[in-house]
């Protein structure tokens, strides 16, 4: 609700953590090395994007999972009110 005293503002990204570099494990299929995405928010639902691609929408307390690829990526989480948090992380 707009102007509600309980409104804590935009979501806070928990995972990936700030400055995180993920290292893929050689010999393990990449689909078995999923990256957890998690945010803290009062919003009932959140939607996740990585590099502009929709990962999914789910309950805000649940983690989403992204199949990694090597490079620098940007995770964005959007709450039900359209507020965003973004973070850049790398995979090598």
mmCIF file of C-alpha atoms in Angstrom, residues 11-66:
data_model
loop_
_atom_site.group_PDB
_atom_site.id
_atom_site.type_symbol
_atom_site.label_atom_id
_atom_site.label_comp_id
_atom_site.label_asym_id
_atom_site.label_seq_id
_atom_site.Cartn_x
_atom_site.Cartn_y
_atom_site.Cartn_z
ATOM 1 C CA UNK A 11 13.532 -5.345 -1.848
ATOM 2 C CA UNK A 12 16.969 -6.115 -0.452
ATOM 3 C CA UNK A 13 18.942 -8.691 -2.407
ATOM 4 C CA UNK A 14 20.471 -11.394 -0.208
ATOM 5 C CA UNK A 15 21.746 -13.777 -2.883
ATOM 6 C CA UNK A 16 23.845 -13.339 -4.910
ATOM 7 C CA UNK A 17 25.830 -11.431 -2.311
ATOM 8 C CA UNK A 18 27.644 -8.172 -3.070
ATOM 9 C CA UNK A 19 30.816 -8.657 -5.064
ATOM 10 C CA UNK A 20 30.260 -12.395 -5.294
ATOM 11 C CA UNK A 21 32.280 -14.383 -7.812
ATOM 12 C CA UNK A 22 30.995 -17.869 -8.458
ATOM 13 C CA UNK A 23 33.420 -20.498 -9.706
ATOM 14 C CA UNK A 24 31.993 -23.333 -11.752
ATOM 15 C CA UNK A 25 33.213 -26.797 -10.754
ATOM 16 C CA UNK A 26 34.946 -28.579 -13.640
ATOM 17 C CA UNK A 27 33.366 -31.865 -14.665
ATOM 18 C CA UNK A 28 30.028 -31.144 -12.991
ATOM 19 C CA UNK A 29 27.122 -30.416 -15.388
ATOM 20 C CA UNK A 30 26.266 -26.721 -15.227
ATOM 21 C CA UNK A 31 22.582 -27.523 -14.651
ATOM 22 C CA UNK A 32 23.675 -29.143 -11.370
ATOM 23 C CA UNK A 33 25.422 -25.925 -10.265
ATOM 24 C CA UNK A 34 22.431 -23.640 -9.932
ATOM 25 C CA UNK A 35 22.811 -20.190 -8.391
ATOM 26 C CA UNK A 36 20.291 -19.359 -5.635
ATOM 27 C CA UNK A 37 18.504 -16.007 -5.856
ATOM 28 C CA UNK A 38 16.979 -14.641 -2.663
ATOM 29 C CA UNK A 39 15.623 -11.293 -1.502
ATOM 30 C CA UNK A 40 14.251 -9.799 1.688
ATOM 31 C CA UNK A 41 11.057 -7.794 1.236
ATOM 32 C CA UNK A 42 7.601 -7.241 2.674
ATOM 33 C CA UNK A 43 6.146 -7.780 -0.787
ATOM 34 C CA UNK A 44 4.228 -11.083 -1.069
ATOM 35 C CA UNK A 45 5.850 -11.926 -4.391
ATOM 36 C CA UNK A 46 9.023 -11.085 -6.277
ATOM 37 C CA UNK A 47 10.080 -11.497 -9.883
ATOM 38 C CA UNK A 48 13.678 -12.292 -10.803
ATOM 39 C CA UNK A 49 15.621 -11.443 -13.933
ATOM 40 C CA UNK A 50 19.223 -12.254 -14.831
ATOM 41 C CA UNK A 51 20.681 -10.274 -17.738
ATOM 42 C CA UNK A 52 17.170 -9.139 -18.646
ATOM 43 C CA UNK A 53 15.825 -12.696 -18.918
ATOM 44 C CA UNK A 54 12.867 -13.629 -16.729
ATOM 45 C CA UNK A 55 13.814 -16.340 -14.245
ATOM 46 C CA UNK A 56 10.434 -16.507 -12.551
ATOM 47 C CA UNK A 57 7.956 -15.039 -10.105
ATOM 48 C CA UNK A 58 7.355 -16.615 -6.736
ATOM 49 C CA UNK A 59 6.666 -16.090 -3.074
ATOM 50 C CA UNK A 60 9.180 -13.590 -1.710
ATOM 51 C CA UNK A 61 10.449 -15.975 0.983
ATOM 52 C CA UNK A 62 11.283 -18.668 -1.575
ATOM 53 C CA UNK A 63 14.552 -18.934 -3.452
ATOM 54 C CA UNK A 64 14.680 -18.982 -7.229
ATOM 55 C CA UNK A 65 17.473 -20.777 -9.042
ATOM 56 C CA UNK A 66 19.436 -19.708 -12.102
#
